[in-house]
Amino acid sequence: MHILTTTSASLDDIAEPVDLRQQPAEMVALSFTDSDLAGLATAWQADACNLPSMRLAALRDLRHPMSVDLWIDSVAQHAKVILVRILGGYDWWRYGCDQLAATARARGIKLALLPGESHDEDPRLIEASTLPSGELDALLAYFRQGGPANMTALVGRLAGLCGRIVPAAQPVEVPKAGFYRPGVGVVEDLASLLTQNSTPIVPILFYRSMLLAADAAPIDALVDTLEARNITAVPIFVPSLKDKSALDFVENAFAMLKPAAILTATAFASGAEPGAETLFDRAGVPVFQVIVATTRRDAWENNLRGLAPADLAMHVVLPELDGRILAGAISFKAELEADTALAFRAFANRSEPDRVERVADRIAAYIRLQQAVPAERRLVFLIPDYPSAPGRTGYAVGLDVPSSVLAMLRDLRDAGYTVEKIPESPRVLLDLLEQSGEHLAADDYASLFEYLPVDARQRVLDAWGEAASRPFPFRAATFGNITVALAPDRGRSADRRADYHDPTLPPRHELVAFGLWLQKTLGVHAILHVGAHGTLEWLPGKTVALGQNCFPEIVTGGLPVIYPFIVSNPGEAAQAKRRIAAVTLGHLPPPLTGAGLDDHQQELERLVDEYAQADGLDRRRRDRLAKLIVETAAKTGLASEAGVARTDAPDEALRRIDAWLCDLKDFAVKDGLHVYGRVPDGEADPLRLQSAANEKAALLAALEGRHIT
């Protein structure tokens, strides 16, 4: 196994007492969600001179009972109106609800306790509130619809409850799902979003809550960056992908748009039953997951784990069930400038410009692969060179890598790819790789190296010094438009195994040069990584949500990576998905066969069989055989393998030996290595035959830019 540098953290920090040190105000609003608070802040600031004073606070800062008491004493008991929106209902803030209810009743304060989920009704919140249920429903309706106009009307209604005469419109309905345009907002006419040119179309799914909170800056940035690459981006807002009406809207939109790819910033999986088709399966094009993280930017930047546990689960792990390709994080939470009048500092989504650029590059690279005709696609097959036993170049768990490469070369040739002079055997292929004349000139490397991020360059220089002033040779051979290559070692040849697994050691110049050669000189459309134990996904950097100084990204760039990976090792396959955006194609493990018995074990089995026959017929012969079995097992060393202890009585030793032999005969071991997309001649198992056919089809589908679950 490989390891990555991580840090430990609990899902929730231990709550500490906090004194918000706010001054009293006539109106007070609390919520768990940043979008609620940001929307209220914007609405109040727009007309502050005509509105009562207001204070806002995040409920996450009032988790400790002492924090609640301090805040009630300094702020709440002096207010005229208090509105609290509680994600999860009464049980999530039981102490605060009880104390506020008591204070409101004692001082005649108008208190509205609202559920966080607009469709839920919590009788205990209604009972604890001092406003009538009709007024609570009216206030909740503004949150149910959301958006700047409704937040403005809500603040006006709260001002009215304070005794001010302020216009407060009724809630304005905002569609559950619709099209969006940066700088414009909700757009009903789809044609206005499309250009007259026949550019690739990429829908971007994002949460309606971002639109309603005027917090869609990451989506705006992504649209602009994609369009700079001649890709037409069509943002679509949805409440979730489990809402039936929203799902129907998106399905119809996809049918009209005929997208080249799909981007989604929504979390979780699509929610289909196991084996059932999802929205993305029906669309049939690659689906990329972009992360609008709730993780703070400084936490992402300074932590090698990359994302907080909640983001990892919702935005990475669960979406993988849909077959989404992790394109990367495009934004993180950041504090806005504090508003002294509201005594509140809001959090908002802030796009990370270089991450948005990287995501756009990745999408553009996939579309480039998708649009190229097979005969013009340039591919590189990357063979791992795991530091195993000598003479096992191209070793991978369960897969015959050289034979698989040759098989796939033939499949690609038959599918119309330009493949020439396919080697006749694995041995010939490996010999050609060692005889290669492929290289990158030292001057070219020096120029390309200067374009890498400063911190990454310095880490390579600190570890390995200046690059040699000679060409960088590569073990690679080209067959038409297909190149087959062995990646250079990431570390010192004299200590390959330790360096291969070092999670902090930056790659040496040769491996960096190899990646730049693939991206800039060969100009390949995609990397086909054949076999587990590759080095690229284990290079230093963040575990997930990589940054510009992370070496997996530096070496592979935005190139599509298609990675046949043994189906029985999903743990390591996940790293390839999360760190180099790989499309992993599960391949069969080798067929199993009985382990069999060696000569000593067969002799022992023969004696046990004779014992079984003698038992009940000839007691003296049975006893002699029992003694002989134990002596033979001890003499051959098999007794210890069978778990026989020196203190065991003869009958117990005999029982252990018999059980061990039975288990050993039933034990199955791998019979050779699997060849991707192939089964041995004479194979009759229909499941293995179908699985091999699926492997071949999956490879071609991935190269065509189709959705792979």
XYZ file of C-alpha atoms in Angstrom:
709
model
C 0.000 0.000 0.000
C 0.944 3.622 -0.487
C 0.397 6.450 1.987
C -0.160 10.163 1.695
C 0.635 12.786 4.287
C -2.568 13.749 6.108
C -3.673 15.268 9.368
C -6.274 14.102 11.834
C -9.363 16.069 12.796
C -12.761 15.382 14.262
C -15.908 16.073 12.269
C -16.788 18.895 14.664
C -14.441 20.979 16.718
C -15.164 20.977 20.443
C -17.508 23.879 21.150
C -15.921 26.600 23.250
C -17.782 29.477 24.940
C -17.820 32.565 22.723
C -18.808 36.126 23.593
C -19.897 37.828 20.362
C -19.658 41.236 22.109
C -22.515 42.647 20.039
C -24.437 45.782 20.989
C -28.259 45.685 21.259
C -30.516 46.357 18.228
C -34.251 46.436 17.518
C -34.128 43.569 15.012
C -32.041 40.417 15.461
C -31.653 37.474 13.079
C -29.748 34.218 13.504
C -29.215 31.277 11.166
C -26.976 28.292 10.628
C -26.543 29.148 6.941
C -24.244 31.820 5.548
C -26.613 32.357 2.607
C -29.490 33.416 4.928
C -27.306 35.858 6.799
C -25.634 37.267 3.703
C -29.027 37.811 2.037
C -30.416 39.625 5.098
C -27.260 41.715 5.410
C -27.441 42.848 1.784
C -31.142 43.691 2.097
C -30.652 45.751 5.290
C -27.592 47.592 3.972
C -29.496 48.706 0.850
C -31.941 50.802 2.929
C -30.317 51.045 6.353
C -31.227 54.718 6.904
C -34.950 53.892 6.771
C -34.832 50.676 8.791
C -34.546 49.817 12.488
C -31.120 48.800 13.752
C -30.234 45.160 13.162
C -27.814 42.506 14.423
C -26.945 39.244 12.698
C -25.189 36.195 14.138
C -24.289 32.692 13.006
C -25.731 29.917 15.173
C -22.461 28.001 14.844
C -21.005 30.665 17.177
C -23.719 30.020 19.766
C -23.423 26.291 20.293
C -22.183 26.488 23.877
C -24.810 27.271 26.560
C -22.584 29.963 28.042
C -22.354 31.634 24.628
C -26.148 31.653 24.439
C -26.491 33.174 27.906
C -23.945 35.916 27.191
C -25.632 36.804 23.915
C -29.153 36.875 25.394
C -27.969 39.157 28.218
C -26.194 41.600 25.896
C -28.391 41.554 22.775
C -31.545 39.420 22.653
C -33.319 40.712 25.758
C -33.142 44.278 24.379
C -34.596 43.463 20.937
C -38.128 44.035 19.668
C -38.081 41.256 17.050
C -35.933 38.116 16.944
C -35.913 35.753 13.963
C -34.041 32.450 14.182
C -33.809 29.905 11.344
C -32.573 26.572 12.675
C -31.215 23.900 10.358
C -32.553 20.617 11.706
C -35.243 22.123 13.901
C -35.678 22.430 17.665
C -33.394 19.533 18.662
C -30.380 21.160 17.002
C -30.513 24.211 19.278
C -32.648 23.058 22.185
C -31.004 25.183 24.892
C -31.079 28.341 22.775
C -34.748 27.827 21.847
C -35.785 27.342 25.462
C -33.866 30.338 26.774
C -35.037 32.661 23.981
C -38.644 31.552 24.437
C -38.495 32.321 28.160
C -36.830 35.699 27.575
C -39.277 36.687 24.804
C -42.307 35.910 26.950
C -40.873 37.714 29.963
C -40.071 40.891 27.986
C -42.796 40.931 25.321
C -40.393 40.288 22.426
C -41.757 39.082 19.092
C -39.941 35.782 18.515
C -40.059 33.722 15.308
C -38.357 30.326 15.410
C -38.353 28.868 11.885
C -37.173 25.494 10.594
C -34.121 25.416 8.372
C -35.796 23.227 5.773
C -38.652 25.194 4.302
C -40.837 22.111 3.747
C -40.630 20.897 7.349
C -42.945 21.927 10.160
C -41.653 21.658 13.715
C -44.523 22.004 16.263
C -42.049 22.677 19.063
C -40.652 25.723 17.241
C -44.186 27.030 16.688
C -44.999 26.525 20.362
C -41.810 28.265 21.518
C -42.381 31.278 19.230
C -44.408 34.271 20.422
C -45.757 35.196 16.977
C -48.938 33.515 15.656
C -48.502 30.588 13.269
C -49.867 32.622 10.352
C -47.100 35.187 10.777
C -44.500 32.422 11.064
C -45.733 30.931 7.783
C -45.503 34.341 6.115
C -41.925 34.863 7.290
C -40.953 31.352 6.241
C -42.417 31.941 2.769
C -39.743 34.572 2.097
C -37.038 32.007 2.838
C -38.908 29.363 0.846
C -38.693 31.495 -2.297
C -35.424 33.233 -1.442
C -33.471 35.703 -3.519
C -32.626 39.418 -3.103
C -36.183 40.688 -3.680
C -37.653 38.392 -1.058
C -34.923 39.162 1.471
C -35.641 42.881 1.002
C -39.343 42.262 1.611
C -38.550 40.095 4.664
C -36.461 42.835 6.264
C -39.331 45.248 5.573
C -41.775 42.900 7.274
C -39.514 42.597 10.331
C -39.336 46.390 10.450
C -43.145 46.456 10.426
C -43.187 44.126 13.422
C -40.970 46.698 15.163
C -43.639 49.336 14.590
C -42.090 51.041 11.556
C -44.179 51.792 8.468
C -42.035 50.148 5.788
C -43.393 48.668 2.537
C -43.153 44.840 2.542
C -44.179 43.059 -0.630
C -45.567 39.554 -0.621
C -43.088 36.756 -1.471
C -42.134 36.646 -5.133
C -41.903 33.175 -6.603
C -38.500 32.137 -7.944
C -38.549 28.999 -10.117
C -37.150 25.839 -8.581
C -34.922 25.281 -11.596
C -33.945 27.490 -14.493
C -31.249 29.007 -16.641
C -28.878 31.625 -15.295
C -26.591 34.189 -16.867
C -23.824 36.031 -14.963
C -24.666 39.710 -14.599
C -28.281 39.087 -15.635
C -29.755 36.514 -13.270
C -32.592 34.138 -14.142
C -33.052 33.814 -17.907
C -36.160 32.303 -19.458
C -35.024 32.390 -23.080
C -32.490 29.626 -23.672
C -31.569 31.076 -27.073
C -30.095 34.147 -25.394
C -27.501 31.935 -23.696
C -26.274 30.329 -26.904
C -23.919 31.754 -29.492
C -24.427 31.581 -33.222
C -21.179 29.651 -33.573
C -21.147 25.872 -33.348
C -19.039 25.825 -30.179
C -19.219 22.920 -27.712
C -21.952 23.380 -25.117
C -21.329 22.564 -21.457
C -24.162 22.919 -18.908
C -23.123 23.815 -15.349
C -25.463 22.544 -12.630
C -25.355 24.505 -9.375
C -27.499 24.987 -6.310
C -30.422 27.408 -6.361
C -29.369 28.578 -2.895
C -26.229 30.151 -4.385
C -28.372 32.182 -6.769
C -30.802 33.241 -4.048
C -27.979 34.373 -1.772
C -26.277 36.299 -4.610
C -23.311 34.006 -3.926
C -22.682 32.542 -7.381
C -19.291 34.173 -8.008
C -17.531 30.811 -8.620
C -20.088 29.927 -11.308
C -19.640 33.341 -12.925
C -15.866 32.868 -13.006
C -16.179 29.369 -14.478
C -18.524 30.593 -17.225
C -16.116 33.366 -18.230
C -13.097 31.036 -18.208
C -14.790 28.356 -20.312
C -16.021 30.891 -22.829
C -12.468 32.232 -23.145
C -11.651 28.713 -24.412
C -14.442 28.865 -26.990
C -16.797 26.679 -24.938
C -20.387 27.809 -24.444
C -21.281 27.434 -20.778
C -24.973 27.234 -19.799
C -25.512 27.485 -16.011
C -28.629 25.724 -14.672
C -29.735 26.194 -11.056
C -31.546 23.414 -9.187
C -32.651 22.858 -5.568
C -31.133 19.359 -5.797
C -30.929 16.457 -8.209
C -33.559 14.581 -6.200
C -36.334 17.098 -6.837
C -38.611 15.607 -9.520
C -39.562 18.884 -11.204
C -35.955 20.075 -11.271
C -34.819 16.715 -12.638
C -37.366 16.944 -15.458
C -36.210 20.484 -16.250
C -32.579 19.393 -16.482
C -33.415 16.348 -18.619
C -35.283 18.576 -21.088
C -32.439 21.079 -21.085
C -29.908 18.365 -21.900
C -32.097 17.144 -24.757
C -32.176 20.650 -26.248
C -28.531 21.512 -25.623
C -26.924 18.224 -26.734
C -23.918 18.937 -24.487
C -20.353 17.838 -25.125
C -19.829 17.440 -21.372
C -21.591 18.284 -18.124
C -20.242 20.123 -15.093
C -21.986 19.872 -11.770
C -21.327 21.722 -8.534
C -24.089 19.806 -6.743
C -23.123 17.395 -3.984
C -24.122 13.835 -3.058
C -25.031 11.112 -5.570
C -27.954 11.348 -7.977
C -30.081 9.119 -5.776
C -30.983 6.358 -8.242
C -31.440 2.808 -7.001
C -28.484 0.439 -7.545
C -28.393 -0.597 -11.188
C -30.936 2.052 -12.245
C -30.102 4.667 -14.862
C -29.279 8.137 -13.602
C -29.711 11.510 -15.229
C -26.041 11.370 -16.196
C -26.248 7.868 -17.648
C -29.013 9.022 -19.943
C -27.033 12.097 -21.017
C -24.192 9.816 -22.120
C -21.362 12.392 -21.954
C -18.562 12.897 -19.412
C -19.755 14.413 -16.131
C -17.264 16.515 -14.186
C -17.597 17.298 -10.496
C -16.477 20.795 -9.504
C -16.282 21.561 -5.815
C -17.733 24.732 -4.337
C -16.214 23.991 -0.950
C -17.468 24.952 2.468
C -13.876 24.517 3.654
C -12.172 27.812 4.500
C -9.548 28.856 2.014
C -6.764 29.104 4.574
C -7.595 25.595 5.841
C -7.362 24.237 2.277
C -4.139 26.074 1.540
C -2.332 25.029 4.724
C -3.603 21.455 5.125
C -2.375 18.556 3.006
C -5.713 16.801 3.489
C -7.218 19.472 1.215
C -10.870 19.348 2.253
C -12.791 19.134 5.506
C -14.465 15.749 6.111
C -17.941 17.027 5.201
C -16.750 18.367 1.837
C -14.835 15.167 1.157
C -17.943 13.068 1.757
C -20.491 15.246 -0.043
C -18.446 16.596 -2.949
C -16.009 13.744 -3.646
C -16.914 10.323 -2.254
C -20.658 10.245 -2.936
C -20.495 11.813 -6.434
C -18.054 9.055 -7.431
C -21.015 6.668 -7.279
C -22.414 8.477 -10.326
C -19.210 8.031 -12.309
C -18.400 11.733 -12.111
C -14.845 12.813 -12.932
C -13.364 15.006 -10.197
C -12.314 18.187 -12.005
C -11.252 19.953 -8.811
C -12.266 22.675 -6.384
C -13.054 26.105 -7.811
C -13.872 28.054 -4.656
C -13.614 28.133 -0.878
C -15.341 29.994 1.906
C -13.855 33.369 2.766
C -14.765 36.075 5.249
C -16.128 39.267 3.805
C -15.288 42.652 5.235
C -17.037 43.096 8.575
C -20.107 45.354 8.718
C -19.765 47.331 11.946
C -23.401 48.452 11.849
C -24.630 44.850 11.788
C -21.774 43.596 14.006
C -21.485 40.755 11.540
C -18.833 39.299 9.285
C -20.342 37.200 6.507
C -18.808 34.234 4.729
C -19.148 33.827 0.977
C -17.917 31.644 -1.856
C -14.727 33.062 -3.316
C -13.414 31.596 -6.527
C -9.788 30.507 -6.731
C -8.616 31.864 -10.110
C -5.883 29.315 -10.885
C -8.216 26.445 -9.870
C -10.927 27.735 -12.195
C -8.326 27.900 -14.973
C -7.257 24.311 -14.292
C -10.841 23.033 -14.398
C -11.434 24.840 -17.686
C -8.219 23.382 -19.105
C -9.350 19.888 -18.109
C -12.754 20.317 -19.746
C -11.164 21.724 -22.894
C -8.742 18.775 -23.034
C -11.585 16.248 -22.810
C -13.526 18.040 -25.529
C -10.381 18.088 -27.691
C -10.106 14.311 -27.264
C -13.812 13.850 -27.922
C -13.839 15.930 -31.113
C -10.728 14.436 -32.696
C -11.460 11.629 -35.145
C -9.887 8.295 -34.084
C -7.292 8.358 -36.850
C -5.936 11.675 -35.536
C -5.974 10.968 -31.820
C -2.543 10.854 -30.258
C -2.362 8.670 -27.159
C 0.327 7.572 -24.756
C 0.231 4.206 -23.003
C 1.981 4.586 -19.678
C 3.425 1.358 -18.299
C 4.227 1.398 -14.568
C 7.714 0.414 -13.515
C 7.062 -0.559 -9.934
C 10.265 -1.319 -7.991
C 9.536 -4.998 -7.503
C 11.750 -7.976 -8.235
C 14.465 -7.500 -10.911
C 13.336 -8.308 -14.432
C 9.683 -7.439 -13.769
C 9.452 -4.173 -15.674
C 5.813 -3.291 -16.211
C 4.686 -5.218 -13.142
C 1.124 -4.560 -11.933
C -1.112 -6.459 -9.531
C -3.004 -9.146 -11.406
C -2.441 -7.689 -14.890
C -0.076 -8.747 -17.653
C 0.728 -5.178 -18.651
C 2.862 -5.709 -21.801
C 0.393 -8.249 -23.209
C -2.511 -5.957 -22.351
C -0.861 -3.039 -24.149
C -0.412 -5.140 -27.286
C -4.022 -6.309 -27.102
C -5.276 -2.735 -26.766
C -3.070 -1.542 -29.625
C -4.752 -4.118 -31.849
C -8.201 -3.076 -30.634
C -7.441 0.576 -31.361
C -6.135 -0.260 -34.815
C -9.352 -2.160 -35.549
C -11.360 0.866 -34.310
C -9.726 3.217 -36.821
C -6.829 4.624 -34.807
C -3.505 5.147 -36.560
C -1.440 2.299 -35.113
C 1.583 1.007 -36.998
C 4.094 -1.826 -36.615
C 2.643 -3.410 -33.483
C 5.359 -5.544 -31.832
C 4.925 -9.292 -32.148
C 5.461 -10.080 -28.488
C 5.765 -8.453 -25.046
C 9.507 -9.106 -25.054
C 9.920 -7.221 -28.337
C 7.844 -4.331 -26.954
C 9.962 -4.005 -23.816
C 13.170 -4.205 -25.842
C 11.959 -1.375 -28.084
C 11.273 0.788 -25.033
C 14.828 0.318 -23.790
C 16.262 1.170 -27.243
C 14.252 4.376 -27.586
C 15.712 7.585 -28.944
C 12.897 9.768 -27.563
C 14.093 12.707 -25.483
C 13.523 16.310 -24.416
C 16.337 18.783 -25.065
C 17.858 20.450 -22.008
C 17.105 23.946 -23.335
C 13.479 23.022 -23.995
C 13.148 21.651 -20.478
C 14.702 24.770 -18.969
C 12.162 26.941 -20.804
C 9.179 24.787 -19.816
C 10.404 24.449 -16.220
C 10.244 28.233 -15.792
C 6.478 28.153 -16.394
C 5.890 25.902 -13.374
C 4.711 27.516 -10.108
C 7.544 29.091 -8.151
C 7.067 26.963 -5.023
C 7.011 23.717 -6.997
C 10.158 24.660 -8.901
C 11.964 25.476 -5.683
C 11.010 22.149 -4.089
C 12.457 20.237 -7.039
C 15.636 22.323 -6.933
C 16.001 21.897 -3.172
C 15.679 18.118 -3.475
C 17.665 17.485 -6.659
C 19.675 20.587 -7.484
C 19.902 22.104 -10.941
C 18.915 19.996 -13.941
C 21.700 18.431 -15.982
C 22.689 20.301 -19.136
C 22.020 17.315 -21.382
C 18.936 15.871 -23.098
C 16.483 13.904 -20.995
C 16.143 10.433 -22.587
C 12.859 8.529 -22.204
C 12.069 4.850 -22.493
C 9.376 5.195 -25.124
C 8.462 3.818 -28.540
C 5.987 5.221 -31.054
C 3.660 3.137 -33.215
C 1.908 5.559 -35.551
C -0.030 7.991 -33.359
C 0.366 5.847 -30.261
C 3.341 6.119 -27.926
C 4.134 3.498 -25.316
C 6.358 4.654 -22.468
C 7.819 3.732 -19.100
C 7.795 6.684 -16.724
C 11.195 7.663 -15.281
C 11.862 6.932 -11.616
C 10.500 9.562 -9.254
C 13.557 9.290 -7.023
C 17.005 7.759 -6.744
C 17.633 4.577 -8.714
C 19.728 3.202 -5.842
C 16.815 3.444 -3.417
C 13.847 2.986 -5.712
C 11.441 1.260 -3.364
C 11.751 3.740 -0.476
C 11.609 6.793 -2.756
C 8.653 5.376 -4.693
C 6.579 5.374 -1.502
C 7.868 8.622 0.013
C 4.837 10.966 0.326
C 6.985 14.086 0.675
C 9.773 13.595 -1.880
C 9.239 15.771 -4.987
C 9.877 14.110 -8.342
C 13.300 14.522 -9.846
C 13.865 16.553 -12.995
C 13.586 13.469 -15.233
C 9.965 12.783 -14.222
C 8.977 16.453 -14.427
C 10.578 16.596 -17.875
C 8.658 13.484 -18.904
C 5.338 15.091 -17.953
C 6.167 18.300 -19.786
C 7.245 16.260 -22.818
C 3.861 14.531 -22.905
C 1.930 17.771 -22.530
C 3.932 20.188 -24.645
C 6.061 18.252 -27.123
C 4.090 15.117 -27.988
C 0.803 16.972 -27.714
C -1.077 13.814 -26.748
C -4.843 13.803 -26.380
C -4.908 11.415 -23.417
C -2.865 9.169 -21.120
C -3.804 5.492 -20.901
C -2.271 4.269 -17.672
C -2.160 0.475 -17.801
C -1.954 -1.355 -14.493
C -1.987 -0.354 -10.850
C 1.048 0.875 -8.923
C 1.551 3.954 -11.058
C 3.686 6.694 -9.596
C 1.757 9.742 -10.804
C -1.165 9.536 -8.402
C 1.184 9.154 -5.423
C 3.355 12.215 -5.990
C 3.498 14.828 -3.195
C 0.610 17.215 -2.792
C -2.805 17.463 -1.229
C -4.837 14.320 -0.767
C -7.773 15.842 -2.645
C -8.689 19.245 -4.127
C -5.155 19.714 -5.423
C -3.501 23.101 -5.833
C -1.093 24.445 -8.419
C 1.943 23.261 -6.422
C 0.761 19.643 -6.197
C 2.941 17.373 -8.317
C 0.305 14.940 -9.672
C -1.216 17.923 -11.452
C 2.135 19.354 -12.535
C 3.210 16.122 -14.241
C -0.125 15.251 -15.916
C -1.446 18.782 -16.493
C -5.062 18.751 -17.605
C -4.674 15.674 -19.795
C -7.469 13.090 -19.625
C -6.279 9.964 -17.826
C -7.919 6.612 -18.572
C -6.779 3.998 -16.111
C -7.580 0.250 -16.338
C -7.359 -0.822 -12.701
C -7.877 -4.174 -11.017
C -11.449 -4.278 -9.748
C -10.512 -5.799 -6.382
C -8.492 -2.748 -5.248
C -10.931 0.204 -5.088
C -8.943 1.908 -2.320
C -5.959 2.700 -4.509
C -8.151 3.339 -7.564
C -9.812 6.122 -5.563
C -6.474 7.942 -5.327
C -6.151 7.937 -9.115
C -9.667 9.381 -9.395
C -9.107 12.064 -6.799
C -5.533 13.129 -7.562
C -5.171 12.855 -11.375
C -8.877 12.945 -12.362
C -8.615 9.437 -13.779
C -11.460 7.512 -15.345
C -10.792 4.112 -13.796
C -11.961 1.095 -15.792
C -12.220 -1.976 -13.579
C -10.616 -5.076 -15.067
C -10.949 -8.709 -14.027
C -8.509 -10.277 -11.589
C -6.746 -13.392 -12.875
C -8.848 -16.567 -12.823
C -8.540 -18.652 -9.676
C -7.384 -22.239 -9.464
C -6.926 -24.689 -6.622
C -3.678 -24.246 -4.730
C -3.006 -27.995 -4.731
C -0.623 -29.884 -2.442
C 3.128 -30.379 -2.705
C 4.833 -33.766 -2.326
C 5.084 -33.641 1.489
C 1.507 -32.448 1.797
C 0.290 -35.200 -0.554
C 2.116 -37.833 1.515
C 0.505 -36.473 4.654
C -2.916 -36.492 2.972
C -2.414 -40.152 1.930
C -1.687 -41.118 5.547
C -4.773 -39.233 6.753
C -6.911 -41.054 4.157
C -5.534 -44.427 5.357
C -6.277 -43.412 8.936
C -9.886 -42.601 7.999
C -10.267 -46.035 6.349
C -8.739 -47.848 9.331
C -10.855 -46.009 11.870
C -13.507 -48.418 13.111
C -11.975 -51.422 11.321
C -8.486 -51.910 12.751
C -7.845 -49.966 15.903
C -4.145 -50.954 16.190
C -3.448 -49.853 12.606
C -5.374 -46.653 13.194
C -3.257 -45.827 16.275
C -0.007 -46.538 14.400
C -1.151 -44.278 11.532
C -2.123 -41.498 13.942
C 1.344 -41.576 15.484
C 2.960 -41.697 12.022
C 0.911 -38.712 10.810
C 1.999 -36.553 13.747
C 5.655 -37.620 13.403
C 5.653 -36.997 9.631
C 4.083 -33.550 10.084
C 6.699 -32.640 12.690
C 9.605 -33.967 10.606
C 8.579 -32.039 7.435
C 7.781 -28.829 9.302
C 4.127 -29.017 8.315
C 2.994 -29.360 11.916
C 3.797 -25.727 12.671
C 2.003 -24.614 9.475
C -1.055 -26.562 10.628
C -0.963 -24.814 14.002
C 0.038 -27.889 16.007
C 1.564 -26.995 19.372
C 4.098 -29.182 21.174
C 1.717 -29.564 24.075
C -1.162 -30.797 21.918
C -2.383 -34.318 22.597
C -2.144 -36.722 19.599
C -5.895 -36.562 18.919
C -5.866 -32.729 18.942
C -2.763 -32.642 16.693
C -4.421 -35.049 14.270
C -7.581 -32.903 14.176
C -5.599 -29.759 13.420
C -3.623 -31.463 10.631
C -6.787 -32.830 9.022
C -8.548 -29.434 9.113
C -5.462 -27.708 7.710
C -5.188 -30.132 4.781
C -8.892 -29.669 3.958
C -8.552 -25.880 3.975
C -5.403 -26.035 1.876
C -7.027 -28.201 -0.791
C -9.954 -25.770 -1.052
C -7.717 -22.695 -1.138
C -7.824 -20.842 -4.488
C -4.891 -18.877 -5.912
C -4.522 -16.616 -8.921
C -3.705 -18.525 -12.060
C -1.297 -16.305 -13.987
C -2.123 -12.696 -14.961
C -5.124 -11.144 -16.677
C -4.840 -9.575 -20.134
C -7.104 -6.549 -20.516
C -10.120 -7.281 -22.697
C -9.118 -10.899 -23.204
C -9.733 -14.347 -21.738
C -7.624 -17.462 -22.329
C -8.460 -19.629 -25.323
C -11.057 -22.211 -24.427
C -12.551 -20.093 -21.628
C -16.178 -21.159 -21.161
C -17.287 -19.064 -18.175
C -19.947 -16.717 -19.650
C -19.384 -14.153 -16.878
C -15.670 -13.844 -17.644
C -16.343 -13.747 -21.381
C -18.856 -10.912 -20.960
C -16.591 -9.031 -18.547
C -13.691 -9.145 -20.985
C -15.938 -7.806 -23.752
C -17.059 -5.016 -21.401
C -13.435 -4.044 -20.722
C -12.769 -3.589 -24.418
C -15.975 -1.597 -24.921
C -15.275 0.601 -21.877
C -11.857 1.603 -23.195
C -13.253 2.714 -26.559
C -16.188 4.482 -24.878
C -13.859 6.443 -22.575
C -11.788 7.577 -25.548
C -14.955 8.646 -27.359
C -15.850 10.881 -24.418
C -18.868 8.911 -23.259
C -20.111 8.694 -19.685
C -18.638 5.765 -17.746
C -20.196 4.672 -14.449
